[in-house]
Amino acid sequence: MKILLLSKNIFSRIGGGESFYKKIISLNPSILFYYPSDSINNETKVANAIPLKVLKEDDSSSYIDLSEDNLKVIDKYLHPFKGMNFEFIDLPEYLPLGRKMQYSLIKNKINFKYIVMGMHGKLSFFFEANNNLSNSIIAKKHEKEIKRQLNYVYGISIQYLFQNFFRNFIYINPLYLIRKYSEPYEYLDFNDDLNLVFIGRLDKQKGADILLNKLTKKNISNVSLTFFTTTDESYSMN
């Protein structure tokens, strides 16, 4: 089976989406995963992960093109996979290729059975959190358009999937990314001192309030919790 992951530089970038894809690749050695990269020499060599070169833009983030007519950018992104056949094309939610992606797939003769979306976080939320409302509005147009082209969406947060309800969604238990289902899951032993670190934005999607509530209800005094974060001004953990 061949799967096209439309997340760039998976093994040389740091992020939640990239970490998810790395784990999925390692857990499925019999599947070939293809993905675009503009820094192939920096990509970790993995037997079942095959990067194909895309042109490096002057601005490292310019592949996220938010113009109303972004077909040329999408063509550059998909051209390395011209004429190839895939079972699935996986489009991360944070990559707004949606508005013209179908046209580019046809133009580049990329054959596939299903388009799925990994619900790893909306780009529009990122812009809103950084008070960039104009880009957030355009990103929302992309996000709305891509929904018409999807067969399935999936994610590791059941709450997030329900909040962004789609007719066909698949929940992936995050424990699967830590260990296989067949292995027993051992809960944390709170008899010993624990140092926990929360890395992520303080907003409703990240669930810092849930973590604090759980620790408070258990009346645990031997846990140290450190936050490395940015904060949405409208968010409160009270």
CSV table of C-alpha atoms in Angstrom, one decimal:
chain,number,residue,atom,x,y,z
A,1,MET,CA,0.0,0.0,0.0
A,2,LYS,CA,1.2,3.5,-0.8
A,3,ILE,CA,0.0,6.6,1.1
A,4,LEU,CA,0.8,10.2,0.2
A,5,LEU,CA,1.3,12.4,3.3
A,6,LEU,CA,1.0,16.1,2.4
A,7,SER,CA,3.0,17.3,5.4
A,8,LYS,CA,6.3,18.7,4.3
A,9,ASN,CA,9.7,17.8,5.9
A,10,ILE,CA,8.2,15.3,8.3
A,11,PHE,CA,11.5,14.2,9.8
A,12,SER,CA,13.3,17.5,9.9
A,13,ARG,CA,10.5,19.7,11.4
A,14,ILE,CA,9.3,19.8,15.0
A,15,GLY,CA,5.6,19.8,15.6
A,16,GLY,CA,2.6,17.9,16.8
A,17,GLY,CA,1.5,16.9,13.3
A,18,GLU,CA,5.0,15.8,12.3
A,19,SER,CA,5.4,13.7,15.5
A,20,PHE,CA,2.1,12.0,14.8
A,21,TYR,CA,3.2,11.1,11.3
A,22,LYS,CA,6.6,9.8,12.4
A,23,LYS,CA,4.9,7.5,14.8
A,24,ILE,CA,2.4,6.2,12.3
A,25,ILE,CA,5.2,5.5,9.9
A,26,SER,CA,7.2,3.6,12.5
A,27,LEU,CA,4.1,1.5,13.5
A,28,ASN,CA,3.3,0.5,9.9
A,29,PRO,CA,6.6,-0.8,8.3
A,30,SER,CA,4.7,-2.7,5.6
A,31,ILE,CA,3.2,0.6,4.2
A,32,LEU,CA,5.1,3.0,1.9
A,33,PHE,CA,4.7,6.6,2.9
A,34,TYR,CA,5.6,9.3,0.4
A,35,TYR,CA,5.8,13.0,1.4
A,36,PRO,CA,7.2,16.3,0.0
A,37,SER,CA,10.5,17.8,1.2
A,38,ASP,CA,12.6,20.8,0.3
A,39,SER,CA,15.4,19.7,2.5
A,40,ILE,CA,15.9,16.0,1.7
A,41,ASN,CA,19.4,15.9,3.0
A,42,ASN,CA,18.1,16.8,6.4
A,43,GLU,CA,15.5,14.1,6.5
A,44,THR,CA,16.1,11.0,8.6
A,45,LYS,CA,16.4,7.9,6.4
A,46,VAL,CA,13.5,5.5,7.1
A,47,ALA,CA,12.9,2.4,5.0
A,48,ASN,CA,9.2,3.0,4.5
A,49,ALA,CA,9.2,6.8,4.3
A,50,ILE,CA,10.2,8.3,0.9
A,51,PRO,CA,10.6,12.1,0.6
A,52,LEU,CA,10.3,13.6,-2.9
A,53,LYS,CA,11.9,16.9,-3.6
A,54,VAL,CA,9.8,20.1,-3.9
A,55,LEU,CA,11.3,23.5,-4.7
A,56,LYS,CA,12.4,25.5,-1.7
A,57,GLU,CA,10.7,28.8,-1.5
A,58,ASP,CA,12.5,32.1,-0.5
A,59,ASP,CA,10.1,32.2,2.5
A,60,SER,CA,10.1,28.9,4.3
A,61,SER,CA,6.4,29.2,5.1
A,62,SER,CA,5.3,30.5,1.7
A,63,TYR,CA,4.0,27.0,0.7
A,64,ILE,CA,1.1,27.9,2.9
A,65,ASP,CA,-0.3,30.2,0.3
A,66,LEU,CA,-3.4,32.1,1.4
A,67,SER,CA,-4.2,33.9,-1.8
A,68,GLU,CA,-7.5,33.4,-3.5
A,69,ASP,CA,-5.8,31.8,-6.5
A,70,ASN,CA,-3.2,29.4,-5.1
A,71,LEU,CA,-3.2,26.8,-7.9
A,72,LYS,CA,0.4,27.4,-9.0
A,73,VAL,CA,1.6,26.9,-5.4
A,74,ILE,CA,-0.3,23.6,-5.1
A,75,ASP,CA,1.0,22.5,-8.5
A,76,LYS,CA,4.6,22.9,-7.2
A,77,TYR,CA,3.7,21.0,-4.1
A,78,LEU,CA,2.1,18.0,-5.9
A,79,HIS,CA,4.2,17.9,-9.1
A,80,PRO,CA,6.9,15.5,-7.7
A,81,PHE,CA,4.1,12.9,-7.3
A,82,LYS,CA,2.9,13.2,-11.0
A,83,GLY,CA,1.5,10.0,-12.4
A,84,MET,CA,1.7,8.1,-9.1
A,85,ASN,CA,-1.0,5.9,-7.6
A,86,PHE,CA,-2.0,6.0,-3.9
A,87,GLU,CA,-4.5,4.2,-1.7
A,88,PHE,CA,-4.9,7.3,0.5
A,89,ILE,CA,-3.9,11.0,0.3
A,90,ASP,CA,-3.5,12.4,3.8
A,91,LEU,CA,-4.0,16.1,4.1
A,92,PRO,CA,-3.1,17.6,7.5
A,93,GLU,CA,-5.7,20.1,8.7
A,94,TYR,CA,-3.2,22.8,9.2
A,95,LEU,CA,-2.2,22.9,5.5
A,96,PRO,CA,-4.7,24.9,3.4
A,97,LEU,CA,-4.3,23.3,0.0
A,98,GLY,CA,-8.0,22.6,-0.2
A,99,ARG,CA,-9.4,25.2,-2.5
A,100,LYS,CA,-7.7,24.1,-5.7
A,101,MET,CA,-6.2,20.7,-4.7
A,102,GLN,CA,-8.6,18.6,-6.8
A,103,TYR,CA,-7.7,20.5,-9.9
A,104,SER,CA,-4.0,20.0,-9.3
A,105,LEU,CA,-4.5,16.3,-8.6
A,106,ILE,CA,-6.2,15.9,-12.0
A,107,LYS,CA,-3.6,18.0,-13.8
A,108,ASN,CA,-0.7,16.0,-12.3
A,109,LYS,CA,-2.5,12.7,-13.0
A,110,ILE,CA,-2.2,11.6,-9.4
A,111,ASN,CA,-4.5,8.6,-8.8
A,112,PHE,CA,-6.0,7.8,-5.4
A,113,LYS,CA,-9.0,6.0,-3.8
A,114,TYR,CA,-9.5,8.2,-0.8
A,115,ILE,CA,-8.6,11.7,0.6
A,116,VAL,CA,-8.5,11.8,4.4
A,117,MET,CA,-7.7,14.6,6.7
A,118,GLY,CA,-5.7,14.4,9.9
A,119,MET,CA,-7.4,16.7,12.5
A,120,HIS,CA,-4.2,18.1,13.9
A,121,GLY,CA,-5.3,21.7,14.3
A,122,LYS,CA,-6.7,24.5,12.2
A,123,LEU,CA,-4.5,27.1,10.7
A,124,SER,CA,-7.2,29.7,11.2
A,125,PHE,CA,-7.1,29.1,15.0
A,126,PHE,CA,-3.3,29.8,14.9
A,127,PHE,CA,-3.9,33.1,13.1
A,128,GLU,CA,-6.7,34.0,15.5
A,129,ALA,CA,-4.4,33.3,18.5
A,130,ASN,CA,-1.8,35.6,17.0
A,131,ASN,CA,-4.4,38.4,16.2
A,132,ASN,CA,-4.0,38.0,12.4
A,133,LEU,CA,-7.7,38.1,11.6
A,134,SER,CA,-7.3,38.8,7.8
A,135,ASN,CA,-5.3,35.5,7.3
A,136,SER,CA,-7.7,33.7,9.6
A,137,ILE,CA,-10.7,34.6,7.4
A,138,ILE,CA,-8.9,33.4,4.3
A,139,ALA,CA,-7.7,30.2,6.0
A,140,LYS,CA,-11.3,29.5,7.0
A,141,LYS,CA,-12.4,29.6,3.3
A,142,HIS,CA,-9.8,27.0,2.5
A,143,GLU,CA,-10.9,24.8,5.4
A,144,LYS,CA,-14.5,25.0,4.4
A,145,GLU,CA,-13.7,24.2,0.7
A,146,ILE,CA,-11.6,21.1,1.5
A,147,LYS,CA,-14.4,19.5,3.5
A,148,ARG,CA,-16.3,18.9,0.3
A,149,GLN,CA,-13.4,16.8,-1.1
A,150,LEU,CA,-12.8,14.5,1.9
A,151,ASN,CA,-13.8,10.9,2.3
A,152,TYR,CA,-12.9,10.7,6.0
A,153,VAL,CA,-11.3,12.7,8.8
A,154,TYR,CA,-9.5,11.2,11.8
A,155,GLY,CA,-7.9,12.5,15.0
A,156,ILE,CA,-6.6,11.5,18.4
A,157,SER,CA,-9.0,13.8,20.3
A,158,ILE,CA,-12.7,12.6,20.4
A,159,GLN,CA,-13.7,16.0,21.8
A,160,TYR,CA,-12.1,17.9,18.9
A,161,LEU,CA,-13.7,15.5,16.4
A,162,PHE,CA,-17.1,16.2,17.8
A,163,GLN,CA,-16.5,19.9,17.9
A,164,ASN,CA,-15.6,19.8,14.2
A,165,PHE,CA,-18.3,17.2,13.3
A,166,PHE,CA,-17.9,15.5,9.9
A,167,ARG,CA,-20.0,12.8,8.4
A,168,ASN,CA,-17.3,10.2,8.5
A,169,PHE,CA,-14.7,10.5,11.2
A,170,ILE,CA,-12.3,7.9,12.8
A,171,TYR,CA,-11.1,8.2,16.3
A,172,ILE,CA,-7.5,7.0,17.0
A,173,ASN,CA,-6.8,6.2,20.6
A,174,PRO,CA,-3.6,8.2,21.4
A,175,LEU,CA,-2.4,5.2,23.5
A,176,TYR,CA,-1.9,3.5,20.1
A,177,LEU,CA,0.9,6.0,19.5
A,178,ILE,CA,2.6,5.1,22.7
A,179,ARG,CA,2.2,1.3,22.7
A,180,LYS,CA,0.3,-1.3,20.9
A,181,TYR,CA,-3.3,-2.1,22.0
A,182,SER,CA,-2.4,-5.6,22.9
A,183,GLU,CA,-0.1,-4.4,25.6
A,184,PRO,CA,-1.6,-3.5,29.0
A,185,TYR,CA,-1.6,0.1,29.9
A,186,GLU,CA,-0.1,1.0,33.2
A,187,TYR,CA,-1.5,4.1,34.9
A,188,LEU,CA,0.8,6.6,36.5
A,189,ASP,CA,1.8,5.7,40.1
A,190,PHE,CA,1.3,8.8,42.2
A,191,ASN,CA,3.2,7.4,45.1
A,192,ASP,CA,6.4,8.9,43.8
A,193,ASP,CA,7.1,12.5,43.1
A,194,LEU,CA,6.3,13.5,39.5
A,195,ASN,CA,7.5,16.4,37.4
A,196,LEU,CA,5.0,17.0,34.6
A,197,VAL,CA,5.5,19.5,31.7
A,198,PHE,CA,2.7,20.9,29.6
A,199,ILE,CA,3.8,22.1,26.1
A,200,GLY,CA,1.2,23.8,24.1
A,201,ARG,CA,-1.1,26.8,23.8
A,202,LEU,CA,-3.5,27.6,26.7
A,203,ASP,CA,-6.7,27.3,24.8
A,204,LYS,CA,-9.8,25.1,24.8
A,205,GLN,CA,-8.3,22.6,22.3
A,206,LYS,CA,-5.2,21.8,24.3
A,207,GLY,CA,-7.0,20.7,27.5
A,208,ALA,CA,-4.7,22.2,30.2
A,209,ASP,CA,-7.8,22.8,32.3
A,210,ILE,CA,-8.7,19.1,32.1
A,211,LEU,CA,-5.3,18.2,33.4
A,212,LEU,CA,-5.4,20.6,36.3
A,213,ASN,CA,-8.9,19.5,37.2
A,214,LYS,CA,-7.9,15.8,37.3
A,215,LEU,CA,-4.9,16.5,39.5
A,216,THR,CA,-6.9,18.7,41.8
A,217,LYS,CA,-9.7,16.1,42.2
A,218,LYS,CA,-7.1,13.5,43.1
A,219,ASN,CA,-5.8,15.9,45.8
A,220,ILE,CA,-2.2,15.1,44.7
A,221,SER,CA,0.5,17.1,46.5
A,222,ASN,CA,3.6,15.5,45.1
A,223,VAL,CA,3.3,16.6,41.5
A,224,SER,CA,5.1,19.6,40.0
A,225,LEU,CA,3.5,21.0,36.8
A,226,THR,CA,5.4,23.4,34.5
A,227,PHE,CA,3.9,25.2,31.5
A,228,PHE,CA,5.8,26.1,28.4
A,229,THR,CA,3.1,28.0,26.5
A,230,THR,CA,1.5,31.0,24.9
A,231,THR,CA,-1.9,32.2,26.0
A,232,ASP,CA,-5.1,33.0,24.3
A,233,GLU,CA,-6.3,36.2,26.2
A,234,SER,CA,-9.9,35.0,26.1
A,235,TYR,CA,-9.0,31.7,27.7
A,236,SER,CA,-9.5,31.0,31.4
A,237,MET,CA,-8.7,27.8,33.4
A,238,ASN,CA,-11.1,28.7,36.2
